[in-house]
Short mmCIF file of C-alpha atoms (C1' of nucleotides) in Angstrom, two decimals:
data_model
loop_
_atom_site.label_atom_id
_atom_site.label_comp_id
_atom_site.label_asym_id
_atom_site.label_seq_id
_atom_site.Cartn_x
_atom_site.Cartn_y
_atom_site.Cartn_z
CA MET A 1 0.17 -0.06 -0.01
CA ALA A 2 2.66 2.42 1.07
CA GLY A 3 4.41 3.82 -1.94
CA VAL A 4 8.20 4.20 -2.43
CA LYS A 5 9.69 6.05 0.42
CA ILE A 6 10.21 9.75 -0.40
CA GLN A 7 13.76 11.09 0.74
CA ALA A 8 15.27 14.54 0.77
CA PRO A 9 16.81 15.39 -2.55
CA LYS A 10 20.47 14.51 -3.06
CA GLY A 11 22.85 16.39 -1.28
CA VAL A 12 20.79 18.88 0.58
CA SER A 13 21.78 19.96 4.16
CA GLU A 14 19.11 19.80 6.82
CA TYR A 15 18.90 20.21 10.44
CA VAL A 16 16.71 18.33 12.93
CA PRO A 17 16.73 18.15 16.79
CA PRO A 18 19.09 17.85 18.50
CA ARG A 19 21.68 19.18 16.06
CA SER A 20 19.41 22.11 14.80
CA LYS A 21 20.03 23.56 18.34
CA LEU A 22 23.62 23.89 17.27
CA PHE A 23 22.75 25.44 13.86
CA GLU A 24 20.52 28.01 15.49
CA PHE A 25 23.46 28.98 17.73
CA VAL A 26 25.95 29.10 15.12
CA ARG A 27 23.85 31.08 12.81
CA GLU A 28 22.96 33.54 15.46
CA CYS A 29 26.77 33.99 16.35
CA LEU A 30 27.29 34.77 12.58
CA ILE A 31 24.74 37.40 12.36
CA ASN A 32 25.12 39.23 15.85
CA PRO A 33 28.21 41.18 14.70
CA ALA A 34 26.71 42.49 11.78
CA ARG A 35 23.71 43.86 13.75
CA MET A 36 26.00 45.33 16.31
CA ALA A 37 27.79 47.15 13.75
CA GLY A 38 24.73 48.86 12.31
CA TYR A 39 23.90 46.60 9.43
CA GLN A 40 20.39 46.25 8.61
CA LEU A 41 18.40 43.11 7.47
CA MET A 42 17.65 42.42 3.86
CA GLU A 43 15.24 39.52 2.90
CA LEU A 44 15.68 38.43 -0.52
CA PRO A 45 14.25 35.89 -2.91
CA VAL A 46 15.96 32.57 -3.29
CA PHE A 47 15.21 32.74 -7.11
CA GLU A 48 16.35 35.22 -9.42
CA ASP A 49 16.49 36.00 -13.29
CA THR A 50 19.28 33.89 -14.59
CA GLU A 51 20.99 36.84 -16.30
CA LEU A 52 21.67 38.43 -12.68
CA PHE A 53 24.15 35.64 -12.04
CA THR A 54 25.64 35.14 -15.49
CA ARG A 55 26.38 38.96 -15.73
CA GLY A 56 27.24 39.44 -11.89
CA VAL A 57 29.03 36.48 -11.15
CA GLY A 58 30.54 35.72 -14.53
CA GLU A 59 30.04 33.18 -17.24
CA SER A 60 33.58 31.78 -16.99
CA THR A 61 33.13 30.56 -13.30
CA ASP A 62 32.36 27.11 -12.54
CA VAL A 63 29.42 28.32 -10.22
CA VAL A 64 27.76 29.91 -13.21
CA SER A 65 28.87 27.53 -16.12
CA LYS A 66 28.08 24.38 -14.53
CA GLU A 67 26.61 24.49 -11.04
CA MET A 68 23.45 26.55 -11.18
CA TYR A 69 20.04 25.36 -10.71
CA THR A 70 18.18 26.85 -13.80
CA PHE A 71 14.88 26.21 -15.14
CA THR A 72 12.08 27.85 -17.07
CA ASP A 73 9.00 29.08 -15.35
CA ARG A 74 5.43 29.29 -16.52
CA GLY A 75 6.13 32.67 -18.18
CA ASP A 76 9.09 31.20 -20.28
CA ARG A 77 11.35 33.08 -17.96
CA SER A 78 14.84 31.70 -17.12
CA ILE A 79 14.96 31.35 -13.46
CA THR A 80 18.08 30.40 -11.22
CA LEU A 81 18.06 29.36 -7.84
CA ARG A 82 20.69 31.67 -6.12
CA PRO A 83 24.12 30.30 -6.00
CA GLU A 84 25.26 33.18 -3.84
CA GLY A 85 24.21 36.24 -2.19
CA THR A 86 26.02 39.33 -3.51
CA ALA A 87 24.56 39.44 -6.90
CA GLY A 88 20.98 39.34 -5.59
CA ALA A 89 21.69 41.92 -2.92
CA MET A 90 23.11 44.30 -5.27
CA ARG A 91 19.91 43.81 -7.62
CA ALA A 92 17.98 44.68 -4.57
CA VAL A 93 19.90 47.75 -3.68
CA ILE A 94 19.67 49.05 -7.26
CA GLU A 95 15.87 48.15 -7.59
CA HIS A 96 15.08 49.93 -4.50
CA GLY A 97 17.37 52.80 -4.98
CA LEU A 98 19.23 52.31 -1.81
CA ASP A 99 22.42 53.39 -3.93
CA ARG A 100 20.94 56.84 -4.32
CA GLY A 101 20.43 57.47 -0.58
CA GLN A 102 22.91 57.74 2.37
CA LEU A 103 26.12 55.91 1.96
CA PRO A 104 27.49 53.42 2.76
CA VAL A 105 24.66 51.04 2.32
CA LYS A 106 25.10 48.52 5.08
CA ILE A 107 23.05 45.26 4.95
CA TRP A 108 23.05 41.52 6.11
CA TYR A 109 21.16 38.67 5.03
CA SER A 110 20.88 34.80 5.74
CA GLY A 111 19.45 32.07 4.07
CA ALA A 112 19.65 29.11 1.61
CA TYR A 113 21.75 28.82 -1.35
CA PHE A 114 21.92 26.49 -4.08
CA ARG A 115 24.71 24.82 -6.26
CA ALA A 116 24.32 21.55 -8.35
CA GLU A 117 27.50 19.99 -7.37
CA ARG A 118 28.57 16.59 -6.32
CA PRO A 119 28.00 16.41 -2.69
CA GLN A 120 30.79 16.04 -0.26
CA ALA A 121 31.82 16.81 3.37
CA GLY A 122 30.95 20.46 3.85
CA ARG A 123 29.70 20.86 0.42
CA TYR A 124 25.81 20.65 -0.19
CA ARG A 125 23.44 21.24 -2.93
CA GLN A 126 21.36 23.49 -0.55
CA PHE A 127 23.47 25.22 2.07
CA TYR A 128 23.15 28.16 4.16
CA GLN A 129 25.28 31.49 4.42
CA VAL A 130 25.17 34.56 6.39
CA GLY A 131 26.33 37.45 4.42
CA ILE A 132 26.85 41.21 4.53
CA GLU A 133 27.54 44.13 2.09
CA ALA A 134 28.86 47.48 2.79
CA ILE A 135 28.42 49.74 -0.53
CA GLY A 136 29.67 53.02 -1.60
CA LEU A 137 32.84 53.33 0.36
CA ASP A 138 36.45 52.87 -0.79
CA ASP A 139 37.92 53.62 2.72
CA PRO A 140 40.09 50.75 3.71
CA ALA A 141 38.68 51.07 7.10
CA ILE A 142 35.62 49.32 5.99
CA ASP A 143 37.59 46.41 4.55
CA ALA A 144 38.98 45.88 8.08
CA GLU A 145 35.58 46.11 9.63
CA VAL A 146 34.15 43.76 7.32
CA ILE A 147 36.87 41.21 8.07
CA ALA A 148 36.47 42.02 11.80
CA ILE A 149 32.89 41.28 11.88
CA ALA A 150 33.39 37.97 10.14
CA ASP A 151 36.06 37.05 12.56
CA ALA A 152 33.91 38.22 15.61
CA GLY A 153 31.31 35.83 14.19
CA PHE A 154 33.66 32.75 14.46
CA LYS A 155 35.19 33.86 17.74
CA ALA A 156 31.32 34.02 19.20
CA ILE A 157 30.97 30.48 18.03
CA GLY A 158 34.24 29.64 20.07
CA LEU A 159 36.18 28.57 16.97
CA LYS A 160 40.06 28.68 17.37
CA LYS A 161 41.51 26.50 14.75
CA TYR A 162 41.05 28.76 11.65
CA ARG A 163 43.21 31.23 9.81
CA LEU A 164 42.55 34.20 7.89
CA ASP A 165 44.02 34.42 4.42
CA ILE A 166 44.20 37.79 2.68
CA THR A 167 45.49 39.11 -0.43
CA SER A 168 44.74 41.79 -3.05
CA LEU A 169 43.62 41.51 -6.69
CA GLY A 170 44.12 45.07 -7.35
CA ASP A 171 42.41 47.24 -9.93
CA ALA A 172 41.77 46.39 -13.56
CA HIS A 173 45.03 47.83 -14.77
CA SER A 174 47.02 45.68 -12.14
CA ARG A 175 45.35 42.49 -13.16
CA ALA A 176 45.65 43.08 -16.73
CA ALA A 177 49.58 43.59 -16.58
CA HIS A 178 49.79 40.52 -14.58
CA ARG A 179 47.64 38.43 -16.78
CA VAL A 180 49.98 39.11 -19.65
CA ASP A 181 52.84 37.86 -17.79
CA LEU A 182 51.09 34.91 -16.18
CA LEU A 183 49.86 33.52 -19.62
CA LYS A 184 53.35 33.81 -20.87
CA TYR A 185 54.34 31.91 -18.13
CA ILE A 186 51.85 29.19 -18.28
CA GLN A 187 52.50 28.69 -21.97
CA GLY A 188 55.79 27.54 -20.98
CA LEU A 189 54.46 24.61 -18.86
CA ASP A 190 53.50 21.22 -19.94
CA LEU A 191 49.96 21.11 -19.13
CA ASP A 192 47.07 18.45 -19.72
CA GLU A 193 44.07 19.39 -21.88
CA ALA A 194 41.72 20.29 -18.78
CA THR A 195 44.25 22.59 -17.33
CA VAL A 196 44.70 24.31 -20.42
CA ALA A 197 41.02 25.07 -20.63
CA ARG A 198 40.98 26.23 -17.04
CA ALA A 199 43.81 28.69 -17.69
CA ALA A 200 42.25 29.99 -20.60
CA LEU A 201 39.02 30.83 -18.47
CA ASN A 202 40.95 32.25 -15.61
CA PRO A 203 44.77 31.72 -15.49
CA LEU A 204 44.82 32.67 -11.68
CA ARG A 205 42.79 29.44 -11.06
CA LEU A 206 46.04 27.42 -11.71
CA PHE A 207 47.44 29.07 -8.34
CA ASP A 208 44.70 26.74 -6.55
CA ASP A 209 45.63 23.37 -8.31
CA LYS A 210 46.01 20.78 -5.34
CA ARG A 211 48.08 18.42 -7.34
CA GLU A 212 51.82 18.50 -6.36
CA GLU A 213 53.32 18.61 -9.78
CA MET A 214 51.04 21.66 -10.42
CA ARG A 215 52.30 23.27 -7.23
CA LYS A 216 55.83 23.01 -8.33
CA ALA A 217 55.15 24.12 -11.66
CA MET A 218 53.47 27.18 -10.33
CA ALA A 219 55.96 27.99 -7.84
CA ALA A 220 57.73 30.65 -9.89
CA ALA A 221 54.80 31.83 -11.44
CA PRO A 222 54.58 35.79 -11.50
CA LEU A 223 52.27 36.85 -8.47
CA LEU A 224 49.49 39.41 -8.75
CA MET A 225 50.72 41.17 -5.54
CA ASP A 226 53.82 42.34 -7.31
CA TYR A 227 51.95 44.08 -10.08
CA LEU A 228 49.66 46.20 -7.95
CA SER A 229 49.34 49.94 -8.59
CA GLN A 230 50.50 52.36 -6.27
CA GLU A 231 47.05 53.03 -5.10
CA SER A 232 45.97 49.33 -4.76
CA ARG A 233 49.17 48.71 -2.68
CA GLU A 234 48.32 51.56 -0.30
CA HIS A 235 44.85 50.65 0.11
CA PHE A 236 45.95 47.28 0.98
CA GLU A 237 48.65 48.01 3.32
CA LYS A 238 46.05 50.36 5.15
CA VAL A 239 43.72 47.27 5.44
CA THR A 240 46.39 45.28 6.97
CA SER A 241 47.67 47.73 9.40
CA TYR A 242 44.18 48.07 10.84
CA LEU A 243 43.98 44.35 11.21
CA ASP A 244 47.19 44.64 13.02
CA ALA A 245 45.42 47.20 15.21
CA LEU A 246 42.63 45.12 15.90
CA GLY A 247 44.64 42.17 16.87
CA ILE A 248 43.30 39.96 14.08
CA ALA A 249 45.74 37.59 12.90
CA TYR A 250 46.11 36.99 8.98
CA GLU A 251 48.18 35.50 6.47
CA LEU A 252 49.28 37.14 3.34
CA ASN A 253 48.48 34.44 0.68
CA PRO A 254 49.32 35.81 -2.85
CA ARG A 255 48.21 32.53 -4.25
CA MET A 256 44.78 32.69 -3.04
CA VAL A 257 42.03 32.32 -5.60
CA ARG A 258 38.38 33.22 -5.22
CA GLY A 259 36.00 31.66 -7.48
CA LEU A 260 33.54 34.40 -8.47
CA ASP A 261 34.51 37.18 -11.03
CA TYR A 262 33.53 40.05 -9.59
CA TYR A 263 36.24 40.28 -7.01
CA THR A 264 38.59 43.10 -7.19
CA GLY A 265 41.23 44.72 -4.54
CA THR A 266 41.00 43.08 -0.91
CA THR A 267 40.05 39.56 -0.78
CA PHE A 268 39.99 37.22 2.09
CA GLU A 269 39.20 33.76 3.03
CA PHE A 270 38.70 31.80 6.43
CA VAL A 271 40.11 28.44 6.46
CA HIS A 272 39.40 25.70 9.22
CA GLU A 273 42.21 23.38 10.07
CA LEU A 274 39.86 20.29 10.91
CA LEU A 275 37.41 20.25 8.04
CA GLY A 276 39.07 18.34 5.22
CA ALA A 277 38.92 19.27 1.61
CA GLN A 278 36.05 21.87 1.92
CA SER A 279 37.70 23.89 4.59
CA GLY A 280 36.74 27.32 3.72
CA ILE A 281 34.08 28.51 6.32
CA GLY A 282 33.82 32.11 4.81
CA GLY A 283 35.13 34.37 2.34
CA GLY A 284 34.78 37.76 0.56
CA GLY A 285 36.30 40.93 -0.76
CA ARG A 286 35.83 44.00 -2.75
CA TYR A 287 33.77 44.03 -6.08
CA ASP A 288 34.35 47.59 -7.30
CA GLY A 289 32.68 47.18 -10.49
CA LEU A 290 29.64 45.04 -9.58
CA MET A 291 27.10 47.76 -9.02
CA ALA A 292 27.81 49.49 -12.44
CA GLU A 293 27.69 46.16 -14.20
CA LEU A 294 24.21 45.50 -12.90
CA GLY A 295 22.95 48.84 -14.08
CA GLY A 296 23.32 50.75 -10.61
CA GLN A 297 25.53 53.88 -9.73
CA GLU A 298 29.20 53.36 -10.04
CA LEU A 299 29.78 52.49 -6.43
CA SER A 300 32.49 50.20 -4.82
CA GLY A 301 31.42 47.55 -2.43
CA ILE A 302 32.75 45.09 -0.16
CA GLY A 303 31.14 41.96 1.52
CA PHE A 304 31.43 38.32 2.70
CA GLY A 305 29.47 35.20 2.91
CA LEU A 306 30.12 32.83 5.62
CA GLY A 307 29.17 29.11 5.56
CA VAL A 308 26.80 28.29 8.26
CA ASP A 309 27.05 24.54 7.77
CA ARG A 310 30.59 24.51 7.65
CA ALA A 311 31.01 26.87 10.60
CA LEU A 312 28.63 24.22 12.26
CA LEU A 313 31.02 21.30 11.20
CA ALA A 314 33.93 23.21 12.47
CA ALA A 315 32.30 23.85 15.85
CA GLU A 316 31.67 19.97 15.94
CA ALA A 317 35.20 19.23 15.08
CA GLU A 318 36.28 21.63 18.00
CA GLY A 319 33.62 20.26 20.60
CA VAL A 320 31.68 23.48 20.72
CA LEU A 321 27.99 22.54 22.38
CA ALA A 322 25.02 24.58 22.13
CA PRO A 323 24.91 26.85 25.19
CA GLU A 324 22.34 25.99 28.06
CA GLY A 325 20.50 29.39 27.13
CA PHE A 326 18.60 27.25 24.66
CA LEU A 327 16.87 25.21 27.42
CA SER A 328 13.52 25.91 28.90
CA ASP A 329 13.17 27.75 32.15
CA LEU A 330 10.22 25.66 33.56
CA PHE A 331 8.39 22.34 32.89
CA ILE A 332 4.99 22.11 34.09
CA ILE A 333 3.23 18.60 34.83
CA PRO A 334 -0.65 18.54 35.09
CA LEU A 335 -2.02 16.06 37.18
CA GLY A 336 -5.76 15.28 36.17
CA ALA A 337 -8.03 16.79 33.42
CA SER A 338 -9.00 19.68 35.51
CA ALA A 339 -5.48 20.91 36.15
CA MET A 340 -4.78 21.34 32.17
CA VAL A 341 -6.80 24.54 31.79
CA LYS A 342 -4.87 26.16 34.62
CA VAL A 343 -1.58 24.82 33.26
CA LEU A 344 -2.35 26.38 29.82
CA GLU A 345 -3.29 29.58 31.31
CA LEU A 346 -0.13 29.57 33.49
CA ALA A 347 2.20 28.84 30.52
CA GLN A 348 0.80 31.67 28.54
CA GLU A 349 1.25 34.03 31.34
CA LEU A 350 4.70 33.15 31.98
CA ARG A 351 5.63 33.05 28.41
CA ALA A 352 4.56 36.55 27.81
CA ALA A 353 6.87 37.27 30.76
CA ALA A 354 9.89 35.92 28.80
CA LYS A 355 9.94 32.75 30.68
CA SER A 356 10.30 29.65 28.55
CA VAL A 357 7.73 26.97 29.60
CA GLU A 358 7.17 23.46 28.42
CA ILE A 359 4.07 21.34 29.43
CA ALA A 360 3.73 17.59 29.86
CA PHE A 361 0.92 16.77 27.41
CA GLY A 362 -0.92 13.53 27.19
CA ASP A 363 -2.17 11.20 29.88
CA ARG A 364 0.91 9.74 31.27
CA SER A 365 2.16 8.66 34.44
CA LEU A 366 3.71 11.10 36.76
CA LYS A 367 7.09 8.98 36.42
CA ALA A 368 6.99 9.27 32.70
CA ALA A 369 6.23 13.09 32.88
CA MET A 370 9.26 13.63 35.21
CA LYS A 371 11.48 11.67 32.80
CA ALA A 372 10.26 13.91 29.88
CA ALA A 373 11.11 16.89 31.97
CA ASP A 374 14.60 15.44 32.91
CA LYS A 375 15.24 14.99 29.29
CA SER A 376 13.86 18.44 28.23
CA GLY A 377 16.81 19.86 30.29
CA ALA A 378 14.35 22.49 31.83
CA ARG A 379 15.97 24.19 34.79
CA TYR A 380 12.71 23.86 37.04
CA VAL A 381 9.76 21.53 37.12
CA ILE A 382 6.28 21.82 38.88
CA VAL A 383 3.52 19.61 39.31
CA ILE A 384 0.01 20.91 39.30
CA GLY A 385 -2.87 18.99 40.56
CA GLU A 386 -5.70 18.98 42.94
CA GLU A 387 -3.70 19.97 45.87
CA GLU A 388 -1.90 22.91 44.21
CA LEU A 389 -5.13 24.10 42.56
CA ASN A 390 -6.61 24.49 46.27
CA SER A 391 -3.65 25.73 47.88
CA LYS A 392 -2.51 28.19 45.09
CA SER A 393 1.06 27.00 45.76
CA VAL A 394 3.61 24.63 44.11
CA GLU A 395 6.57 22.80 44.80
CA LEU A 396 9.24 24.45 42.60
CA LYS A 397 11.94 21.66 42.19
CA ASN A 398 15.46 22.47 40.72
CA MET A 399 16.32 19.74 38.37
CA ASN A 400 19.78 20.30 38.82
CA SER A 401 20.10 20.11 42.70
CA GLY A 402 16.93 18.16 43.21
CA VAL A 403 15.90 20.56 45.90
CA SER A 404 12.36 21.99 45.93
CA VAL A 405 11.07 25.03 47.46
CA SER A 406 7.17 25.97 48.17
CA VAL A 407 6.15 29.19 46.10
CA THR A 408 2.80 30.42 45.63
CA ILE A 409 1.51 30.39 41.68
CA ASP A 410 1.38 34.02 41.72
CA SER A 411 5.07 34.54 42.38
CA LEU A 412 6.29 31.88 40.13
CA VAL A 413 7.56 34.52 37.55
CA ASN A 414 9.85 35.91 40.10
CA ALA A 415 11.12 32.78 41.52
CA LEU A 416 12.20 31.69 38.13
"C1'" G B 27 31.20 15.88 -14.18
"C1'" U B 28 35.46 11.81 -12.73
"C1'" G B 29 37.37 8.10 -9.39
"C1'" G B 30 37.24 4.90 -4.52
"C1'" A B 31 34.39 2.91 -0.25
"C1'" C B 32 29.84 2.06 1.81
"C1'" G B 33 24.10 1.19 2.40
"C1'" U B 34 21.26 -4.47 8.28
"C1'" A B 35 16.06 -1.92 14.02
"C1'" G B 36 15.17 5.51 15.72
"C1'" C B 37 21.12 5.54 16.53
"C1'" U B 38 26.14 2.97 16.46
"C1'" C B 39 26.99 -1.36 14.45
"C1'" A B 40 27.64 -7.61 14.62
"C1'" G B 41 26.20 -11.39 11.29
"C1'" C B 42 31.12 -17.64 10.71
"C1'" U B 43 33.08 -20.88 4.23
"C1'" G B 44 25.45 -18.34 1.04
"C1'" G B 45 20.36 -21.86 4.86
"C1'" U B 46 14.75 -16.96 5.69
"C1'" A B 47 18.42 -11.55 11.47
"C1'" G B 48 21.24 -10.12 16.59
"C1'" A B 49 23.65 -6.56 20.41
"C1'" G B 50 24.43 -1.97 22.68
"C1'" C B 51 22.20 2.59 23.04
"C1'" A B 52 17.55 5.22 22.61
"C1'" C B 53 12.27 4.24 23.10
"C1'" C B 54 7.62 2.36 25.90
"C1'" C B 55 5.55 0.00 30.42
"C1'" G B 56 6.23 -1.51 35.56
"C1'" G B 57 9.25 -2.10 40.59
"C1'" U B 58 1.45 -0.15 44.99
"C1'" U B 59 -0.48 6.02 47.84
"C1'" G B 60 1.64 12.62 43.56
"C1'" U B 61 8.38 13.94 41.77
"C1'" G B 62 13.48 12.72 37.33
"C1'" G B 63 18.89 11.34 36.80
"C1'" U B 64 21.46 5.09 39.08
"C1'" C B 65 19.55 0.15 39.49
"C1'" C B 66 16.13 -4.13 38.55
"C1'" G B 67 12.04 -6.56 35.39
"C1'" G B 68 9.36 -6.68 31.03
"C1'" G B 69 8.02 -4.77 26.02
"C1'" A B 70 7.55 -2.87 20.71
"C1'" U B 71 10.50 -2.52 16.38
"C1'" G B 72 13.23 -4.54 10.67
"C1'" U B 73 9.81 -5.43 2.75
"C1'" C B 74 18.54 -6.47 5.61
"C1'" G B 75 18.08 0.86 0.42
"C1'" C B 76 15.49 -0.61 -4.40
"C1'" G B 77 15.08 -3.91 -8.82
"C1'" G B 78 16.63 -7.72 -11.43
"C1'" G B 79 20.06 -12.18 -11.97
"C1'" U B 80 22.82 -16.84 -10.23
"C1'" U B 81 21.31 -20.96 -6.62
"C1'" C B 82 17.16 -26.01 -3.87
"C1'" G B 83 18.00 -21.63 -1.03
"C1'" A B 84 20.99 -14.83 -0.73
"C1'" G B 85 21.58 -9.95 4.36
"C1'" C B 86 25.96 -12.40 2.55
"C1'" C B 87 27.66 -13.84 -4.98
"C1'" C B 88 26.71 -10.94 -9.96
"C1'" C B 89 24.40 -6.74 -12.55
"C1'" G B 90 21.75 -2.36 -12.51
"C1'" U B 91 19.69 1.78 -9.79
"C1'" C B 92 18.96 5.25 -5.76
"C1'" G B 93 21.46 7.37 -1.67
"C1'" U B 94 25.59 8.24 1.60
"C1'" U B 95 30.36 9.11 2.07
"C1'" C B 96 35.97 10.49 0.78
"C1'" A B 97 38.79 12.65 -2.84
"C1'" C B 98 39.43 15.43 -7.82
"C1'" C B 99 37.01 19.63 -9.74
"C1'" C B 100 34.96 23.65 -7.37
"C1'" C B 101 33.57 26.32 -3.19
"C1'" A B 102 30.29 28.35 1.80
#
RNA sequence: GUGGACGUAGCUCAGCUGGUAGAGCACCCGGUUGUGGUCCGGGAUGUCGCGGGUUCGAGCCCCGUCGUUCACCCCA
């Protein structure tokens, strides 16, 4: 009778209790620093016009050329499930004219993203990110702040075993000059077909090849850092000096490669030590041409995307537990049908007073209800039956110490 | 997209050279009157991922498929 079992689509990440508690904690940690710095929420669609990504992210990127979930809707429009957040955020900023108001525009967002890749540890087809964008400011101090906000998020989670890689991709002139020399260098190498194809799309990608022989082959390749214009170099030096002042450790990594075409200038990546092949827990950088490319004002911008799934994996690898603040304050056990009404009322009242309350539902034995109270992790438990309804007082039991004290029902709020 | 490993109760796994399945944990009930965590007793649970093949007979062998996982590619 029962049909074939329906499973979640391949490679999606989903979180159910008890692990979802840690997910909630991790995501909150990553969002909060942005709020504390005056960034405001932007709630965006998960699907967009396909062209937004081909134009914004770049057709030469793997993300766009082979990892997008694209479909045609009923109006014959080409729609794509967002593979990243920045392009959509820029589109919304332009569409709502935020770029014509006070600058910088500082926003944060969080949600699901989609990439049709082969799943792997820390790599999912639907995954979660927290991102921020600061638009309309060239000040290197904002670069440092953006990086500091990401770092604060990881620290809030309790992560320790990660490092920050940072580099500068310079401006268009710097990159063009470097590209000529890099291509010349690459032509002198004996490469396989696939690698030649990659080099044609974006020669910088070869710096990221994990194969030992390629690492050796690229060891003497010209570095973009050596081609930076005076202006780019000064900007970058200020960014790093600010990070020094903030006590944020970083590693200059001139071979760092980012997968999205819009990056310019300062770029960075947070890498966790315990994560395996998919070790990047967050990354970002400047995208000084993106706004104009998408039809907006000629404004520079900088932002990041932090991987909630990977940060969670990192937290687990480091033994971080969800804090106790996620447990209930009180667990109420009604005894007998007449007590339930009072219990529902009481719970409503206490919750309105910001106390978290759980109720033992169902007609189960007191012993079973106590066990449920124990497992819920609630701090206190009370039983409400005939006696309590008459006396208007309850035994407030501390589940940790096992000690209980008698308090009136009216004074419960204060006792918790 | 390419390559390797794996797929047995909710979870972690065992299952000898093929003879129609087991453990631990979790879960439920109980250990006499309304208070959990330990202990004791009892209990439910599986189309052995799915489909096909070989065989008298397959969880164990073969093929396919779906999924998981690890790496490459790529990236959060």
